[in-house]
Tab-separated table of C-alpha atoms and ligand atoms in Angstrom:
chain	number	residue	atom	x	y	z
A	1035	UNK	CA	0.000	0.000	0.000
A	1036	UNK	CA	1.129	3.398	-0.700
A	1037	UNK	CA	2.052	5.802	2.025
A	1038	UNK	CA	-0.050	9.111	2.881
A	1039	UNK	CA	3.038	11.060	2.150
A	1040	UNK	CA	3.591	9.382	-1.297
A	1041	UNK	CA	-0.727	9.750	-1.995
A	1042	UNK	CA	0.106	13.148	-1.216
A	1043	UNK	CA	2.853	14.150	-3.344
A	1044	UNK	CA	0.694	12.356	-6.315
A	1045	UNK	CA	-2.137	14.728	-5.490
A	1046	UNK	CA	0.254	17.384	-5.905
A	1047	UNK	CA	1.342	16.039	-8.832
A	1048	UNK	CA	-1.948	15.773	-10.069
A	1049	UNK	CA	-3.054	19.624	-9.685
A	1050	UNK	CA	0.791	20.686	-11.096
A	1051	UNK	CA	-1.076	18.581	-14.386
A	1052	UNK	CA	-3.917	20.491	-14.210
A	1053	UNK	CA	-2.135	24.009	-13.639
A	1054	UNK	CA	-3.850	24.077	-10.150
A	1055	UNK	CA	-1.846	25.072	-6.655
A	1056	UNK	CA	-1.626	23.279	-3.542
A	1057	UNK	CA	-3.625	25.359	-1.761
A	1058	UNK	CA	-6.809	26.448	-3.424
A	1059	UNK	CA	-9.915	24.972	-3.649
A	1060	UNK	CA	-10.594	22.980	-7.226
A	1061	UNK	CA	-13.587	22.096	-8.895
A	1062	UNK	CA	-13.152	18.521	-9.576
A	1063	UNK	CA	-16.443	18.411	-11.886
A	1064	UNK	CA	-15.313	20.937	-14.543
A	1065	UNK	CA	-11.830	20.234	-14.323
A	1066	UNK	CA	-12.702	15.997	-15.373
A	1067	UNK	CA	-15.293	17.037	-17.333
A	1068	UNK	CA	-12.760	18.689	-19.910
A	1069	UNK	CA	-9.771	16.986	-19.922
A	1070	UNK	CA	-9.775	16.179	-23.388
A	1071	UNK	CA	-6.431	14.081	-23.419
A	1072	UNK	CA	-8.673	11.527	-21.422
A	1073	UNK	CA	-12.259	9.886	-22.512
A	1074	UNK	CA	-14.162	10.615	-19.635
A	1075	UNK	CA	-18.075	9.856	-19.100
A	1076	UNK	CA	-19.234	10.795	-16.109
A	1077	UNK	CA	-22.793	9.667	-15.272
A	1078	UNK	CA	-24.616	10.932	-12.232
A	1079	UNK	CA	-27.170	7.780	-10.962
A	1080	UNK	CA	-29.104	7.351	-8.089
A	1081	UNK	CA	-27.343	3.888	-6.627
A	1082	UNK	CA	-27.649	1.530	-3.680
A	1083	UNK	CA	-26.720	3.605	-0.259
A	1084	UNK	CA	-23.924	1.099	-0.177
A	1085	UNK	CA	-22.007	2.487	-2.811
A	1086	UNK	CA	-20.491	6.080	-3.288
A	1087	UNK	CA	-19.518	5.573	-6.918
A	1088	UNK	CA	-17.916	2.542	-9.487
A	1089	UNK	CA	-16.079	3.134	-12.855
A	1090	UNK	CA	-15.324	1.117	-15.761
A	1091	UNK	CA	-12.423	1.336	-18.891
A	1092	UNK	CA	-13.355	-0.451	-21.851
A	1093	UNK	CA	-10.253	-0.151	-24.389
A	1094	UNK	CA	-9.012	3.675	-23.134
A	1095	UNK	CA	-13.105	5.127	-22.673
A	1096	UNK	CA	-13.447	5.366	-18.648
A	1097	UNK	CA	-16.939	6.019	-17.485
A	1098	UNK	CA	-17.028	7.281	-13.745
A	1099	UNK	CA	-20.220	6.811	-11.761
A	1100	UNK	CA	-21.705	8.991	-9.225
A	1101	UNK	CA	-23.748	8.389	-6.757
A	1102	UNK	CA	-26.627	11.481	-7.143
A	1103	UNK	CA	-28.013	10.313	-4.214
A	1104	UNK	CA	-25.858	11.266	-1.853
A	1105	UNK	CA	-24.464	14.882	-0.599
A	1106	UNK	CA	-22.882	17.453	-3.147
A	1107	UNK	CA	-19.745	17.201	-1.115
A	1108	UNK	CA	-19.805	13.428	-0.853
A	1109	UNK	CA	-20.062	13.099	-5.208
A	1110	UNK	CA	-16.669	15.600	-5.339
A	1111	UNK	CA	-15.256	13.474	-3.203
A	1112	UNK	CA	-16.158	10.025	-4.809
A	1113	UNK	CA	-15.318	11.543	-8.434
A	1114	UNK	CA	-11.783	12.382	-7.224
A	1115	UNK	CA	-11.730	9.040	-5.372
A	1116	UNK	CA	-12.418	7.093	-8.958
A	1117	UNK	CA	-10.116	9.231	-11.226
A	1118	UNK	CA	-7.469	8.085	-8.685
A	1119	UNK	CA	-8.559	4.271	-10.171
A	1120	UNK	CA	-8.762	5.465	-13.932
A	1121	UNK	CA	-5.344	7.487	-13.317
A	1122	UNK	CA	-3.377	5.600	-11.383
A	1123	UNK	CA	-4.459	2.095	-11.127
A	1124	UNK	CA	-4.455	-0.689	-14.179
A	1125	UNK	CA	-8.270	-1.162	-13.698
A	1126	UNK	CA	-9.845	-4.258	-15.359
A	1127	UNK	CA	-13.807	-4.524	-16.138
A	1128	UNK	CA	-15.470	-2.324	-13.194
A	1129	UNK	CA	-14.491	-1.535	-10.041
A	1130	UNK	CA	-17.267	-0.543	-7.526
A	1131	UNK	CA	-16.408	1.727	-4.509
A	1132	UNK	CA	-18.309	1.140	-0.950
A	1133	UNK	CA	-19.541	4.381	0.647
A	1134	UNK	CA	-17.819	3.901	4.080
A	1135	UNK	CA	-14.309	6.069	4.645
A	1136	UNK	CA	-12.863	3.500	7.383
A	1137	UNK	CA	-9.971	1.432	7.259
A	1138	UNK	CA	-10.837	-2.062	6.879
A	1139	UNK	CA	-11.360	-1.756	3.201
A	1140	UNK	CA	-9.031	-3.107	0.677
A	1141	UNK	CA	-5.675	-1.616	0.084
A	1142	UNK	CA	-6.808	-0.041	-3.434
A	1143	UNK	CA	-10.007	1.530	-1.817
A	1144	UNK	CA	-7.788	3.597	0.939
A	1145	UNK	CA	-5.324	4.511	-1.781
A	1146	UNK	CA	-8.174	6.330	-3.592
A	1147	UNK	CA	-10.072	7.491	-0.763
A	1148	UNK	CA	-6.342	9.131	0.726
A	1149	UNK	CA	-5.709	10.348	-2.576
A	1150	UNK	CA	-9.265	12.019	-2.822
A	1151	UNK	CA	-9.133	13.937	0.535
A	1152	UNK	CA	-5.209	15.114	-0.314
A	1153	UNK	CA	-6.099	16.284	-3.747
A	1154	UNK	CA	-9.564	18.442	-2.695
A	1155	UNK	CA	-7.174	19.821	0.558
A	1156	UNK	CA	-3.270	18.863	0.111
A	1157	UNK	CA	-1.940	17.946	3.455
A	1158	UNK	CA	0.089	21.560	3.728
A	1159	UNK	CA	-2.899	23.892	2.806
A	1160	UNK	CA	-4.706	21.856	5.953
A	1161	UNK	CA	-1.442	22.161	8.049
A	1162	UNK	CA	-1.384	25.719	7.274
A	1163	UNK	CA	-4.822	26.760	8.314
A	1164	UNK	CA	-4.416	24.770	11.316
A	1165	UNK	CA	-1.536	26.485	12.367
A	1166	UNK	CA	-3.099	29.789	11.818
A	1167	UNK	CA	-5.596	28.297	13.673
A	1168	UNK	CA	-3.431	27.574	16.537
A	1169	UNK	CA	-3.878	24.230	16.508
A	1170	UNK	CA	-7.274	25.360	17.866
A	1171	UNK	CA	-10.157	23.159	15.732
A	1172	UNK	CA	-13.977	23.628	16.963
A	1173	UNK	CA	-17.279	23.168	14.848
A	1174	UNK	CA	-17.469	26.440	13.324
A	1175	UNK	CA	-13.976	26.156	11.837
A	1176	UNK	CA	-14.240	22.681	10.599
A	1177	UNK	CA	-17.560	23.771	8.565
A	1178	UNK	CA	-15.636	26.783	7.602
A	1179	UNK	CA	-12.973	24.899	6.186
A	1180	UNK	CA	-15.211	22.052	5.000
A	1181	UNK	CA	-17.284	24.875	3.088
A	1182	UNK	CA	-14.059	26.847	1.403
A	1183	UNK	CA	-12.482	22.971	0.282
A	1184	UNK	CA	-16.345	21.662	-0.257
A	1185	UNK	CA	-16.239	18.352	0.844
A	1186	UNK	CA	-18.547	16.905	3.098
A	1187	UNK	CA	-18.731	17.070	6.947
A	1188	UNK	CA	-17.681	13.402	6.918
A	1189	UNK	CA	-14.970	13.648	4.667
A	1190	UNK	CA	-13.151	16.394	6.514
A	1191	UNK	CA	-13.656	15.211	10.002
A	1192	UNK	CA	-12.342	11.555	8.981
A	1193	UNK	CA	-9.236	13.580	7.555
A	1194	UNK	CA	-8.677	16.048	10.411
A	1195	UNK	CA	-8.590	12.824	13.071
A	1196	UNK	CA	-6.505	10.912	10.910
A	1197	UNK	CA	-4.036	13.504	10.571
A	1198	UNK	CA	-3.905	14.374	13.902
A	1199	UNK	CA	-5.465	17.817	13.724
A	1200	UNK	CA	-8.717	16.749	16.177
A	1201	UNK	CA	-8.943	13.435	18.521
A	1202	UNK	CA	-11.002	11.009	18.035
A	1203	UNK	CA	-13.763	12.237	20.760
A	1204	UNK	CA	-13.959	15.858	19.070
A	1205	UNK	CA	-14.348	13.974	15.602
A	1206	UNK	CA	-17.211	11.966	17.064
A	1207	UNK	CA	-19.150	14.641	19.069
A	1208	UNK	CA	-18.866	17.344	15.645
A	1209	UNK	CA	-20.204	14.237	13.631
A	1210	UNK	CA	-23.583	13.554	15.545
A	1211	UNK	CA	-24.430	17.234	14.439
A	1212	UNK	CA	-26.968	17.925	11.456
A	1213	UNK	CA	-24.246	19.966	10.091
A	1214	UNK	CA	-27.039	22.052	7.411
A	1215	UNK	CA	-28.210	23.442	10.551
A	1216	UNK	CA	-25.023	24.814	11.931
A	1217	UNK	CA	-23.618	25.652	8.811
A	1218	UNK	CA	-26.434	27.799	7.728
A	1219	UNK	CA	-26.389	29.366	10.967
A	1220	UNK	CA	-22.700	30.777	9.857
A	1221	UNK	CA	-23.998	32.214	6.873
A	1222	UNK	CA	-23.640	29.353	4.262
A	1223	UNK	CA	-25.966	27.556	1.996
A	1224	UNK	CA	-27.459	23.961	2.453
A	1225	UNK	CA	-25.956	22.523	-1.271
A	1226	UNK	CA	-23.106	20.769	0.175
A	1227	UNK	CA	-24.989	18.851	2.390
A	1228	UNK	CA	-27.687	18.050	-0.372
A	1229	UNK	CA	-28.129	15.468	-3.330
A	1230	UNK	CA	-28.540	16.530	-7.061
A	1231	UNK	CA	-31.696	18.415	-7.571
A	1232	UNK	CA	-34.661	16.050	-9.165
A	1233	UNK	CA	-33.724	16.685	-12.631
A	1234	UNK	CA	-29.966	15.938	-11.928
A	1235	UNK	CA	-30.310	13.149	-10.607
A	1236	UNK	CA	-29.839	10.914	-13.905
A	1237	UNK	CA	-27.340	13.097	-15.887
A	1238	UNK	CA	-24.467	12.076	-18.326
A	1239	UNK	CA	-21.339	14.515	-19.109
A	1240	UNK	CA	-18.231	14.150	-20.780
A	1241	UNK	CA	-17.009	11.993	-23.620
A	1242	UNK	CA	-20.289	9.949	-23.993
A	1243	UNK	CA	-21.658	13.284	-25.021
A	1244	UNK	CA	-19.371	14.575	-27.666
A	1245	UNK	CA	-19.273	11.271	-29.265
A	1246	UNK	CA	-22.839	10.713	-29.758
A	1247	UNK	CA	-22.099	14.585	-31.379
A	1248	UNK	CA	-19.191	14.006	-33.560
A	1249	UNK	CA	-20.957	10.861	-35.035
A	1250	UNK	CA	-23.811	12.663	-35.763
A	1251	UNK	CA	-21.875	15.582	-37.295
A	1252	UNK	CA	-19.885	12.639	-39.667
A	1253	UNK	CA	-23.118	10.936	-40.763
A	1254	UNK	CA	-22.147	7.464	-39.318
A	1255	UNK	CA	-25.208	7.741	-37.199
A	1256	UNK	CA	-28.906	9.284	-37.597
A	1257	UNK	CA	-30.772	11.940	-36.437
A	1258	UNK	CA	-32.996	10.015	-34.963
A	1259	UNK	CA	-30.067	7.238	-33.173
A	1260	UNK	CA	-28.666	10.248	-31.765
A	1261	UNK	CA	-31.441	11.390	-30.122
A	1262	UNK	CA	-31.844	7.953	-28.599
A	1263	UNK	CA	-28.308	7.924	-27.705
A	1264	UNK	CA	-28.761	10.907	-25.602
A	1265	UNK	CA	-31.625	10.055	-23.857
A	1266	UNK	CA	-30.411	6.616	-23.065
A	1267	UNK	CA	-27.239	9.016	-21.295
A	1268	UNK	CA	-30.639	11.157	-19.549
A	1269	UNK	CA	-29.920	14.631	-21.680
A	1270	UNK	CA	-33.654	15.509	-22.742
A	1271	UNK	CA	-32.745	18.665	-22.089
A	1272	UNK	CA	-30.297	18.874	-25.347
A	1273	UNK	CA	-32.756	16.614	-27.447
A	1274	UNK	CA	-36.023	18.697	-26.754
A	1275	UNK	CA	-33.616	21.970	-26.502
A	1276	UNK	CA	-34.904	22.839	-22.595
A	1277	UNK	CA	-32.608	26.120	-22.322
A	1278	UNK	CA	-35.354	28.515	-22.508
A	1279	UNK	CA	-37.303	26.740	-20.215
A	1280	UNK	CA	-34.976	25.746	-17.958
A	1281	UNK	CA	-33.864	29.716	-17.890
A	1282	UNK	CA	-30.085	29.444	-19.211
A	1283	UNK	CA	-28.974	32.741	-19.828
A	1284	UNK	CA	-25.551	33.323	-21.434
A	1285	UNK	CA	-24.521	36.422	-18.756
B	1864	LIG	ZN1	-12.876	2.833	-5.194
């Protein structure tokens, strides 16, 4: 098993690749969503409680799966924690990813979910804050810090113990919380704490997309196959052209 220090450096490694810092906060979605060098599908489903994501390679197309039922923060997480598969792991066939962050899950499963938490917060941007923190965590400055990195409540207090930046007895008293409630009490919204809207809850992005495009644009496939194609990936909205109605604007 790889080391936290050498998951780490790889998640640093990873933003250098993406022309991102150690420090700031990314967003995972858009940045996967167009890395055209890679053939990324990312489908948003509503699956078993059980599981937090899966993803699949079939000769180099990877499709990533989301859970869309759990919280906003939860699906960045999981997305990171399966482009750590795709990226750095010689997947076969599927792999599918259990929900729970503990540590009696295989060696592979740790790896990702280690590799997740450092590449949403590196280990120094956490170090740094804590220290300007004086080493001082309580429940308003985990959500704070949970809200600027957006990951969920879970996620951050299972990183903060395991670091060594709160004991285990903090970690557990902050978790029995209904953190919405506290967090909009410090001036924040609910969506990190929330699943996809209704209408987002079956949604494909990515390179499932443009391909069902480009082979419509070359002739090899119909009008009418490439409207099944993307409803099959759950885009109505770019078949029946929803943009008015769903009030896009282009400001
Ligand atoms: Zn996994």
């Amino acid at each position: 098993m790889k080391s936290e220090q050498q998951l780490n450096s790889l998640a640093l490694e990873t933003r250098r690749m993406w022309g991102e810092d150690g420090y700031s906060p990314i967003d995972i979605f858009a940045i996967v969503n167009g890395l055209r060098d890679m053939k990324i599908t990312v489908l948003k489903y509503p699956l078993s409680e059980r599981i937090s994501g899966m993803c699949s390679k079939v000769d180099d197309d990877f499709v990533i799966c989301i859970n869309s039922s759990t919280s906003y923060g939860r699906q960045r997480f999981t997305l990171a924690h399966e482009f750590y598969h795709i990226l750095y792991e010689d997947i076969e066939g599927q792999v599918i990813c259990n929900m729970s962050m503990g540590d009696d899950k295989p060696d592979s499963e740790r790896e990702a979910d280690i590799f997740a938490s450092y590449l949403l917060m590196p280990y120094d941007a956490l170090y740094q804050i804590s220290k300007r923190n004086h080493d001082t965590w309580n429940l308003e400055s985990v959500i704070h810090v949970e809200q600027f990195y957006q990951v969920s409540h879970m996620a951050i207090l299972f990183r903060l113990e395991k670091d060594g930046f709160i004991n285990s007895e903090s970690a557990s008293e902050f978790r029995e919380i209904t953190v919405s409630r506290f967090a909009a009490l410090l001036g924040y919204g609910k969506e990190l704490y929330q699943p996809s809207p209704e209408n987002k809850r079956y949604f494909t992005t990515g390179e499932y997309i443009r391909k069902v495009e480009e082979l419509a644009n070359k002739g090899v496939i119909s009008n009418g196959k490439k409207e099944e194609l993307l409803l099959d990936g759950y885009r109505a909205d770019i078949v029946y052209n929803l943009d008015e109605e769903e009030g896009n604007l282009n400001d």
